[in-house]
Amino acid sequence: MTFFQLVAVLTIFWGLLHYSTRHWLLQSSTSRPHRHPSFLPTTAFNNQRSTSYTRTFGHLRVTTTSLNYFFASLYSRVSPQWWKQWFALGTVVGMVCMVAGLGVVAHGVLNFLLKFWAEKVKHDEDFLADFRGNSSMVYSTGAMLTTVTGGDALVSLIPGVNLPISSLGYYLFALLFAGIVHELGHALAAVLYRVPIQSSGLFLTVLYPGAFVELHDPTLSLLGPPERLSIICAGVWHNTVLAIFTLFAIYTLPLWMGWGYTQFDHGVVVLNIMNHSPLVGHLWVGSQIVSVNGADINDGIRGWEQLLWNQVVVERDTGGWCIPHSSIDAEALTCCDITPSNPLGPPNVSSQCFTSQNGTKSCLYLNNVMRAYQSCNVTQDCQKSVTGDSIPAQRAMCMRPYILNRFIRILRIGVREGGEVRDVIYLGDPREVWEEVRVGSLQPRAWFLPVVLPYMMERLLHFIFSISVALAVFNMVPVFKLDGHHALIALLDWIWAKSKNRERGKIVVRRWIEVASTVGLGILMVDGLRAAITG
């Protein structure tokens, strides 16, 4: 599904939802009294449970007070003193996140400005960044949230553009889950400091889900700056804890998935092959790749990526094979019609163009040549065939593939099947192998277990980690409507608490910080959108 197809599907979805529920939503709000003994005023003015739905085109919102008792019940399981220490630590982490967010914004803006006069990074370094772009993945390769950053401070994720549609479900679930954890932090801190929770709920805007908690602002404003900071920083504090937990879960995945899966370090397991890849039909899901050009894979996916990378950076082997004159046809040279758009020859021709030192060309099948004939560097090396039979030098010629593209290589991919290893011959760019073949380092212990299950878990955990870190850092940037805006106000109130005559100075400092942060984050968002669209 492409970006435009996704837009069409969303338009139809919201159109149907809008017109099919317009009468039902008007009558759907429910309100029923349900009292619980609690010291907490669970809403601003009463203790009723109520749920309401609001919907406009592209936006659906569910608002309820039914969760207020749940928040109070969850809070009561631990002593108030423990919660105070917990959220006091959260305040410290929140301030660290604010500093980190401002640092990331400043660094990103500086890089953005330097782009206008600084020379771009060299091609090889760009390629290395792209090739190793998913290095945060531990057990599998494939497009991930981290692969689209490209070293920039902030890159917008656009489904169907730089976020694969296949990853959309992971991304949306992680976004919703991280948002719920964030709002749960605000709610529990509000219970601690007896701030009434007016409502909470979920929303869906176009495609993106989220959660919210609405507190009673007059009560919140009466708290001292430290208490307000604790409530404001509680969300990013819980996101930080979630990020730490998911990172631990990622690196211990073989332990808690060990019941059905084992780590395979002496090779990689094929998880998926793109339909357009020439390796379709030669590799299958579950195939074990153990070597590349005779070099064993000894470090799982890191070893696989390193071997492919080595094939790109090293000079192409200039050797060839001893081709008997009887196999050379210098007339039918359709395969030698090589152009920049067809670096391997016409797409409907399966043979490969070979050439000798004296310029003789012939169309031969690479796989047959590599299996049947002796390797050579010059024609004088052609004395014996692979079978040991003598071939007079004048009856054989050293020929090599005629390749003009400097990135094309010949790869011998060793695939283990049972106790035997067979070679799959691939002629092309090693980067395409990396992009088209998704591999992993965990394999099932039993045939009925799905190969992809641990990698689905890994991918989901990576999305949760990345989004949690993003929420923790960028949400604390002092920009209007973000937690950082309210945190900055509380922080400055705390700093200026004993300086009643310096109210004007506090306002000036706050405005300058907010303006600079807003402009900086705006620049990063625009640049991130550009990076997402242009790649």
Coordinates of C-alpha atoms in Angstrom, one line a residue:
M1 CA 0.0 0.0 0.0
T2 CA 1.4 3.4 -1.0
F3 CA 0.9 6.7 0.8
F4 CA -1.9 7.8 -1.6
Q5 CA -3.7 4.5 -1.2
L6 CA -3.5 4.9 2.6
V7 CA -4.9 8.5 2.3
A8 CA -7.8 7.1 0.2
V9 CA -8.5 4.3 2.7
L10 CA -8.5 6.8 5.6
T11 CA -10.8 9.2 3.8
I12 CA -13.3 6.4 3.1
F13 CA -13.0 5.2 6.8
W14 CA -13.7 8.6 8.3
G15 CA -16.4 9.3 5.8
L16 CA -18.3 6.1 6.7
L17 CA -17.7 6.6 10.4
H18 CA -18.9 10.2 10.3
Y19 CA -22.1 9.6 8.5
S20 CA -23.0 6.2 10.1
T21 CA -22.6 7.4 13.7
R22 CA -23.8 11.0 13.6
H23 CA -27.2 10.1 15.2
W24 CA -25.9 7.5 17.5
L25 CA -23.2 9.7 19.1
L26 CA -25.8 12.3 20.0
Q27 CA -27.5 9.8 22.2
S28 CA -24.5 7.8 23.4
S29 CA -23.4 9.9 26.4
T30 CA -24.1 7.9 29.6
S31 CA -24.0 9.0 33.2
R32 CA -24.7 6.8 36.1
P33 CA -23.9 7.5 39.7
H34 CA -21.5 5.1 41.3
R35 CA -19.9 6.1 44.6
H36 CA -16.8 4.6 46.2
P37 CA -15.4 5.4 49.6
S38 CA -12.2 7.4 48.9
F39 CA -10.4 10.3 50.3
L40 CA -9.8 11.5 46.7
P41 CA -12.2 13.8 44.9
T42 CA -12.1 11.8 41.7
T43 CA -13.7 14.6 39.7
A44 CA -13.8 18.3 40.3
F45 CA -17.2 18.5 41.8
N46 CA -18.8 15.1 42.2
N47 CA -18.2 11.4 42.3
Q48 CA -20.2 10.2 39.3
R49 CA -19.1 7.9 36.6
S50 CA -19.8 9.1 33.1
T51 CA -18.6 8.4 29.6
S52 CA -19.1 10.5 26.5
Y53 CA -18.1 10.3 22.8
T54 CA -17.3 13.2 20.5
R55 CA -16.6 12.9 16.8
T56 CA -15.7 15.2 14.0
F57 CA -14.4 14.3 10.6
G58 CA -10.9 12.9 11.3
H59 CA -11.2 12.9 15.0
L60 CA -12.8 10.5 17.6
R61 CA -12.6 11.1 21.3
V62 CA -13.8 9.0 24.2
T63 CA -14.0 10.8 27.6
T64 CA -14.7 9.1 30.8
T65 CA -14.6 9.5 34.6
S66 CA -14.9 5.7 35.1
L67 CA -11.1 5.3 35.4
N68 CA -10.8 7.7 38.4
Y69 CA -11.4 5.0 40.9
F70 CA -8.9 2.8 39.2
F71 CA -6.2 5.5 39.5
A72 CA -7.0 5.9 43.2
S73 CA -7.0 2.1 43.7
L74 CA -3.6 1.7 42.0
Y75 CA -2.2 4.5 44.1
S76 CA -3.4 3.0 47.3
R77 CA -1.4 -0.2 46.8
V78 CA 1.9 1.6 47.8
S79 CA 2.5 4.0 50.7
P80 CA 2.3 7.7 50.0
Q81 CA 5.9 8.2 51.1
W82 CA 7.0 5.8 48.4
W83 CA 5.1 7.7 45.8
K84 CA 6.6 11.0 47.0
Q85 CA 10.1 9.6 46.5
W86 CA 9.2 8.0 43.2
F87 CA 7.9 11.3 41.7
A88 CA 10.7 13.3 43.3
L89 CA 13.1 11.2 41.3
G90 CA 10.8 11.8 38.3
T91 CA 11.2 15.5 38.8
V92 CA 15.0 15.2 38.5
V93 CA 14.7 13.0 35.4
G94 CA 12.2 15.5 33.9
M95 CA 14.7 18.3 34.3
V96 CA 17.4 16.2 32.7
C97 CA 15.0 15.5 29.8
M98 CA 14.3 19.2 29.5
V99 CA 18.0 20.0 29.2
A100 CA 18.5 17.0 26.8
G101 CA 15.6 18.2 24.7
L102 CA 17.0 21.7 24.5
G103 CA 20.4 20.3 23.6
V104 CA 19.0 18.1 20.9
V105 CA 17.0 21.1 19.4
A106 CA 20.1 23.4 19.6
H107 CA 22.3 20.7 17.9
G108 CA 19.7 20.0 15.2
V109 CA 19.3 23.7 14.4
L110 CA 23.1 24.1 14.3
N111 CA 23.3 21.2 11.8
F112 CA 20.5 22.7 9.8
L113 CA 22.3 26.0 9.5
L114 CA 25.6 24.4 8.6
K115 CA 24.0 22.6 5.7
F116 CA 23.9 25.8 3.8
W117 CA 27.7 26.2 3.6
A118 CA 29.2 23.0 4.8
E119 CA 30.2 20.2 2.4
K120 CA 27.9 17.2 2.5
V121 CA 29.1 14.0 4.0
K122 CA 31.0 11.8 1.6
H123 CA 29.1 9.2 -0.3
D124 CA 30.8 6.2 1.4
E125 CA 30.1 7.7 4.8
D126 CA 26.4 8.2 3.8
F127 CA 26.3 4.7 2.6
L128 CA 27.8 3.3 5.8
A129 CA 25.2 5.2 7.8
D130 CA 22.4 3.8 5.6
F131 CA 23.9 0.3 5.6
R132 CA 24.3 0.2 9.4
G133 CA 21.2 2.3 9.9
N134 CA 19.4 -0.5 11.8
S135 CA 22.3 -1.3 14.1
S136 CA 20.1 -0.8 17.1
M137 CA 18.3 -4.0 16.1
V138 CA 19.8 -6.9 18.0
Y139 CA 18.4 -10.0 16.5
S140 CA 17.2 -9.1 13.0
T141 CA 17.6 -6.8 10.1
G142 CA 15.0 -4.7 8.3
A143 CA 13.5 -1.2 8.2
M144 CA 13.0 0.2 11.7
L145 CA 12.1 3.5 13.4
T146 CA 15.8 4.2 13.9
T147 CA 16.6 3.7 10.2
V148 CA 14.7 6.8 9.1
T149 CA 16.6 9.3 11.3
G150 CA 19.6 9.3 9.1
G151 CA 21.6 11.1 11.8
D152 CA 19.2 14.1 11.9
A153 CA 17.8 15.3 15.2
L154 CA 14.1 14.8 14.1
V155 CA 12.6 13.1 11.1
S156 CA 8.8 13.0 10.6
L157 CA 7.4 9.5 10.1
I158 CA 5.0 9.4 7.2
P159 CA 3.3 6.0 6.6
G160 CA 4.0 4.8 3.1
V161 CA 6.9 7.3 2.6
N162 CA 9.6 6.6 5.2
L163 CA 7.6 4.3 7.5
P164 CA 6.8 1.0 5.8
I165 CA 3.1 0.1 5.8
S166 CA 4.1 -3.3 7.2
S167 CA 5.4 -1.5 10.3
L168 CA 2.4 0.7 10.7
G169 CA 0.6 -1.6 13.2
Y170 CA 3.7 -1.8 15.4
Y171 CA 4.1 2.0 15.3
L172 CA 0.5 2.8 16.1
F173 CA 0.3 0.3 19.0
A174 CA 3.6 1.6 20.4
L175 CA 2.4 5.2 20.1
L176 CA -0.8 4.4 22.0
F177 CA 0.9 2.3 24.6
A178 CA 3.6 4.9 25.3
G179 CA 0.9 7.6 25.5
I180 CA -1.2 5.6 28.0
V181 CA 1.9 5.1 30.2
H182 CA 2.7 8.8 30.0
E183 CA -0.8 9.9 31.1
L184 CA -0.9 7.2 33.8
G185 CA 2.1 9.0 35.3
H186 CA 0.2 12.3 35.4
A187 CA -2.8 10.7 36.9
L188 CA -1.0 8.9 39.8
A189 CA 1.0 12.0 40.6
A190 CA -2.3 14.0 40.7
V191 CA -3.7 11.4 43.2
L192 CA -0.7 11.8 45.4
Y193 CA -1.1 15.6 45.6
R194 CA -5.0 15.4 45.8
V195 CA -5.6 17.2 42.5
P196 CA -9.0 16.1 41.2
I197 CA -9.0 14.2 37.9
Q198 CA -11.8 15.6 35.8
S199 CA -11.7 13.0 33.1
S200 CA -9.4 10.7 31.1
G201 CA -9.8 8.9 27.8
L202 CA -8.5 8.0 24.4
F203 CA -8.6 9.7 21.0
L204 CA -7.9 8.9 17.4
T205 CA -6.9 11.8 15.1
V206 CA -6.8 10.8 11.4
L207 CA -4.5 7.8 11.9
Y208 CA -2.8 8.5 15.2
P209 CA -4.1 7.3 18.5
G210 CA -3.4 8.8 21.9
A211 CA -4.5 9.2 25.5
F212 CA -5.2 12.1 27.8
V213 CA -5.9 13.0 31.5
E214 CA -7.6 16.2 32.4
L215 CA -6.8 17.6 35.8
H216 CA -8.6 20.4 37.7
D217 CA -6.5 23.4 36.8
P218 CA -7.5 25.7 39.7
T219 CA -6.5 23.0 42.2
L220 CA -3.3 22.4 40.3
S221 CA -2.4 26.1 40.3
L222 CA -2.7 26.2 44.1
L223 CA 0.1 23.7 44.6
G224 CA 3.7 24.8 45.3
P225 CA 6.2 24.7 42.4
P226 CA 7.8 21.4 43.6
E227 CA 4.5 19.6 43.6
R228 CA 3.4 21.0 40.3
L229 CA 6.8 19.9 38.8
S230 CA 6.3 16.4 40.1
I231 CA 2.9 16.1 38.4
I232 CA 4.1 17.7 35.2
C233 CA 7.3 15.5 35.0
A234 CA 5.5 12.3 36.0
G235 CA 4.6 11.6 32.3
V236 CA 8.1 11.7 30.9
W237 CA 9.4 9.9 34.0
H238 CA 7.1 7.0 33.3
N239 CA 8.2 7.1 29.6
T240 CA 11.8 6.9 30.8
V241 CA 11.0 3.9 33.0
L242 CA 9.2 2.3 30.1
A243 CA 12.2 2.9 27.8
I244 CA 14.5 1.3 30.3
F245 CA 12.3 -1.7 30.8
T246 CA 11.8 -2.3 27.0
L247 CA 15.6 -1.9 26.4
F248 CA 16.1 -4.6 29.1
A249 CA 13.5 -6.8 27.5
I250 CA 15.2 -6.4 24.1
Y251 CA 18.6 -7.5 25.3
T252 CA 17.2 -10.4 27.3
L253 CA 14.8 -11.6 24.6
P254 CA 16.6 -14.9 24.0
L255 CA 16.2 -15.7 27.7
W256 CA 12.4 -15.1 27.9
M257 CA 11.9 -16.5 24.4
G258 CA 14.2 -19.4 25.1
W259 CA 11.3 -21.8 25.7
G260 CA 10.8 -22.1 21.9
Y261 CA 13.8 -20.3 20.3
T262 CA 17.5 -20.6 20.3
Q263 CA 20.2 -18.1 19.2
F264 CA 22.0 -19.0 16.0
D265 CA 25.4 -17.2 16.0
H266 CA 27.1 -19.2 13.3
G267 CA 24.9 -17.8 10.5
V268 CA 21.6 -16.1 10.0
V269 CA 18.0 -17.3 9.4
V270 CA 16.0 -15.9 6.5
L271 CA 12.8 -14.3 7.7
N272 CA 11.5 -12.7 4.5
I273 CA 12.5 -12.0 0.9
M274 CA 11.0 -9.2 -1.2
N275 CA 8.9 -10.4 -4.1
H276 CA 11.0 -8.6 -6.7
S277 CA 14.3 -10.0 -5.4
P278 CA 16.2 -12.4 -7.8
L279 CA 16.9 -14.5 -4.8
V280 CA 13.3 -15.6 -4.6
G281 CA 13.2 -19.3 -5.4
H282 CA 16.8 -19.8 -4.2
L283 CA 16.3 -18.8 -0.6
W284 CA 13.3 -19.6 1.6
V285 CA 11.9 -18.4 4.9
G286 CA 13.8 -20.5 7.5
S287 CA 16.9 -21.0 5.3
Q288 CA 20.2 -20.8 7.2
I289 CA 22.9 -18.7 5.5
V290 CA 26.3 -19.7 6.9
S291 CA 28.8 -18.0 4.6
V292 CA 29.5 -15.3 2.0
N293 CA 32.2 -15.9 -0.6
G294 CA 33.7 -18.7 1.6
A295 CA 33.9 -16.5 4.8
D296 CA 31.9 -18.0 7.7
I297 CA 29.3 -15.9 9.5
N298 CA 30.4 -16.0 13.1
D299 CA 28.5 -13.1 14.8
G300 CA 24.9 -13.5 13.8
I301 CA 23.4 -10.5 11.9
R302 CA 26.5 -8.4 12.7
G303 CA 28.7 -10.9 10.9
W304 CA 26.3 -11.0 8.0
E305 CA 26.2 -7.2 7.6
Q306 CA 30.0 -7.0 8.0
L307 CA 30.6 -9.6 5.3
L308 CA 28.2 -7.8 2.9
W309 CA 29.8 -4.5 3.7
N310 CA 33.3 -5.9 3.1
Q311 CA 32.2 -6.9 -0.4
V312 CA 31.3 -3.3 -1.1
V313 CA 34.4 -1.5 0.2
V314 CA 37.0 -4.0 -1.1
E315 CA 38.1 -3.8 -4.7
R316 CA 36.2 -6.1 -7.0
D317 CA 38.1 -9.4 -7.8
T318 CA 39.5 -9.1 -11.3
G319 CA 39.9 -12.8 -11.7
G320 CA 38.0 -14.9 -14.1
W321 CA 37.6 -18.5 -15.3
C322 CA 39.2 -20.6 -18.0
I323 CA 36.6 -20.9 -20.8
P324 CA 37.2 -23.4 -23.5
H325 CA 37.1 -21.9 -27.0
S326 CA 34.4 -24.4 -27.9
S327 CA 32.1 -22.6 -25.4
I328 CA 32.8 -19.1 -26.6
D329 CA 30.3 -17.6 -29.0
A330 CA 31.4 -14.2 -30.1
E331 CA 28.4 -13.6 -32.4
A332 CA 25.3 -13.8 -30.2
L333 CA 26.1 -11.0 -27.8
T334 CA 22.6 -9.8 -26.8
C335 CA 23.6 -10.1 -23.1
C336 CA 26.5 -7.6 -23.6
D337 CA 24.1 -4.7 -24.3
I338 CA 25.0 -3.1 -20.9
T339 CA 23.8 0.4 -20.0
P340 CA 23.6 2.4 -16.8
S341 CA 19.9 1.5 -16.4
N342 CA 20.7 -2.2 -17.2
P343 CA 24.1 -2.8 -15.6
L344 CA 23.7 -6.5 -15.9
G345 CA 22.4 -6.5 -19.4
P346 CA 18.8 -6.7 -20.8
P347 CA 16.3 -7.9 -18.1
N348 CA 14.9 -10.6 -20.4
V349 CA 18.3 -12.3 -20.9
S350 CA 19.5 -14.7 -18.2
S351 CA 23.1 -15.2 -19.4
Q352 CA 26.0 -12.9 -18.4
C353 CA 28.4 -11.1 -20.6
F354 CA 32.0 -12.3 -20.2
T355 CA 35.1 -10.6 -21.7
S356 CA 38.8 -11.5 -22.0
Q357 CA 42.0 -9.4 -21.9
N358 CA 42.0 -9.1 -25.7
G359 CA 38.4 -7.8 -25.8
T360 CA 36.7 -11.1 -26.9
K361 CA 33.1 -11.3 -25.5
S362 CA 30.7 -14.1 -25.0
C363 CA 27.4 -14.8 -23.3
L364 CA 27.7 -17.5 -20.7
Y365 CA 25.7 -18.7 -17.6
L366 CA 27.6 -17.5 -14.5
N367 CA 26.5 -20.3 -12.3
N368 CA 27.6 -23.0 -14.8
V369 CA 31.0 -21.2 -15.3
M370 CA 31.7 -21.0 -11.6
R371 CA 30.9 -24.6 -11.1
A372 CA 32.6 -26.2 -14.1
Y373 CA 35.7 -24.2 -14.9
Q374 CA 39.0 -23.4 -13.3
S375 CA 39.6 -19.9 -11.9
C376 CA 42.3 -17.8 -13.4
N377 CA 43.9 -14.3 -13.6
V378 CA 45.4 -14.5 -17.1
T379 CA 45.0 -17.0 -19.9
Q380 CA 48.4 -18.6 -19.1
D381 CA 46.8 -19.9 -15.9
C382 CA 44.4 -22.1 -17.9
Q383 CA 46.3 -25.4 -18.0
K384 CA 43.9 -27.8 -16.3
S385 CA 40.2 -28.0 -15.8
V386 CA 38.5 -28.5 -12.6
T387 CA 38.3 -32.3 -13.3
G388 CA 42.1 -32.4 -13.8
D389 CA 41.9 -33.0 -17.6
S390 CA 44.6 -31.2 -19.5
I391 CA 43.4 -28.2 -21.7
P392 CA 46.0 -26.7 -23.9
A393 CA 46.4 -23.0 -23.2
Q394 CA 45.6 -22.1 -26.8
R395 CA 42.2 -24.0 -26.4
A396 CA 41.0 -22.0 -23.3
M397 CA 40.8 -18.3 -22.6
C398 CA 40.7 -16.5 -19.2
M399 CA 37.4 -14.6 -19.2
R400 CA 35.7 -12.5 -16.5
P401 CA 32.2 -11.0 -16.2
Y402 CA 31.9 -7.7 -18.1
I403 CA 30.7 -5.3 -15.4
L404 CA 30.8 -1.6 -15.6
N405 CA 29.0 -0.7 -12.4
R406 CA 31.6 -0.4 -9.6
F407 CA 29.2 -1.7 -6.9
I408 CA 28.3 -4.9 -8.6
R409 CA 29.9 -8.0 -7.1
I410 CA 29.7 -11.8 -7.4
L411 CA 28.5 -13.3 -4.1
R412 CA 28.6 -17.0 -3.2
I413 CA 26.0 -17.3 -0.5
G414 CA 26.4 -20.5 1.5
V415 CA 23.0 -22.0 2.5
R416 CA 22.9 -25.0 4.9
E417 CA 20.2 -27.6 4.2
G418 CA 20.3 -30.5 6.5
G419 CA 24.0 -31.5 6.8
E420 CA 25.0 -30.1 3.4
V421 CA 25.9 -26.6 2.3
R422 CA 24.9 -25.4 -1.2
D423 CA 26.0 -22.2 -2.9
V424 CA 23.6 -19.6 -4.2
I425 CA 25.4 -17.5 -6.8
Y426 CA 24.3 -13.8 -6.8
L427 CA 25.5 -11.2 -9.3
G428 CA 24.5 -7.7 -8.2
D429 CA 24.9 -5.0 -5.6
P430 CA 25.5 -6.4 -2.0
R431 CA 23.4 -3.5 -0.7
E432 CA 20.4 -5.0 -2.5
V433 CA 20.9 -8.3 -0.8
W434 CA 20.8 -6.5 2.6
E435 CA 17.7 -4.6 1.6
E436 CA 15.8 -7.4 0.0
V437 CA 16.6 -10.3 2.4
R438 CA 15.5 -9.9 6.0
V439 CA 17.4 -12.2 8.3
G440 CA 17.6 -12.9 12.0
S441 CA 19.7 -14.8 14.6
L442 CA 17.0 -16.7 16.5
Q443 CA 15.6 -19.9 15.2
P444 CA 12.6 -22.1 16.4
R445 CA 13.3 -25.2 18.4
A446 CA 10.3 -27.0 16.8
W447 CA 9.0 -27.0 13.3
F448 CA 5.5 -25.8 14.3
L449 CA 6.8 -22.6 15.9
P450 CA 6.6 -19.5 13.6
V451 CA 10.0 -18.2 12.6
V452 CA 9.0 -14.6 12.8
L453 CA 7.4 -14.5 16.3
P454 CA 10.6 -13.3 18.3
Y455 CA 11.3 -10.7 15.6
M456 CA 7.7 -9.4 15.9
M457 CA 8.3 -9.0 19.6
E458 CA 11.7 -7.4 19.0
R459 CA 10.2 -4.9 16.5
L460 CA 7.4 -4.0 18.8
L461 CA 9.8 -3.4 21.7
H462 CA 12.0 -1.2 19.5
F463 CA 9.1 0.9 18.5
I464 CA 8.0 1.3 22.1
F465 CA 11.5 2.2 23.2
S466 CA 12.0 4.7 20.4
I467 CA 8.7 6.5 20.9
S468 CA 9.1 6.5 24.7
V469 CA 12.5 8.2 24.4
A470 CA 11.1 10.7 21.9
L471 CA 8.2 11.5 24.3
A472 CA 10.5 11.9 27.2
V473 CA 12.9 14.2 25.4
F474 CA 10.9 16.3 23.0
N475 CA 7.8 16.6 25.3
M476 CA 10.0 18.5 27.8
V477 CA 11.1 21.1 25.3
P478 CA 9.5 24.4 26.6
V479 CA 7.0 24.8 23.7
F480 CA 3.3 25.8 24.2
K481 CA 1.0 22.9 24.7
L482 CA 3.9 20.5 25.6
D483 CA 4.8 19.4 29.2
G484 CA 8.0 21.5 28.9
H485 CA 5.9 24.7 28.8
H486 CA 4.2 24.0 32.1
A487 CA 7.4 22.6 33.6
L488 CA 9.3 25.8 32.7
I489 CA 6.6 28.0 34.4
A490 CA 6.8 25.9 37.6
L491 CA 10.6 25.8 37.6
L492 CA 10.8 29.6 37.2
D493 CA 8.2 30.1 39.9
W494 CA 10.4 27.9 42.2
I495 CA 13.5 29.9 41.3
W496 CA 11.8 33.3 41.7
A497 CA 9.8 32.2 44.8
K498 CA 11.6 34.6 47.1
S499 CA 12.0 37.4 44.6
K500 CA 8.6 39.1 44.5
N501 CA 9.9 42.2 42.9
R502 CA 11.4 40.4 39.9
E503 CA 8.2 39.1 38.3
R504 CA 8.9 41.0 35.1
G505 CA 12.4 39.4 34.8
K506 CA 10.8 36.0 35.2
I507 CA 8.3 36.7 32.4
V508 CA 11.0 37.9 30.1
V509 CA 13.2 34.9 30.7
R510 CA 10.3 32.5 30.1
R511 CA 9.3 34.2 26.9
W512 CA 12.8 34.2 25.5
I513 CA 13.2 30.5 26.3
E514 CA 9.8 29.6 24.9
V515 CA 10.3 31.6 21.7
A516 CA 13.8 30.2 21.1
S517 CA 12.5 26.6 21.8
T518 CA 9.4 27.0 19.5
V519 CA 11.4 28.4 16.6
G520 CA 14.1 25.7 17.0
L521 CA 11.6 22.9 17.2
G522 CA 9.7 24.3 14.3
I523 CA 12.9 24.4 12.2
L524 CA 13.5 20.8 13.1
M525 CA 10.0 19.7 12.3
V526 CA 10.1 21.4 8.9
D527 CA 13.6 19.9 8.2
G528 CA 12.3 16.5 9.4
L529 CA 9.4 16.7 7.0
R530 CA 11.7 17.6 4.2
A531 CA 14.0 14.7 5.1
A532 CA 11.1 12.3 5.2
I533 CA 9.8 13.3 1.8
T534 CA 13.1 13.6 0.0
G535 CA 14.8 10.7 1.8

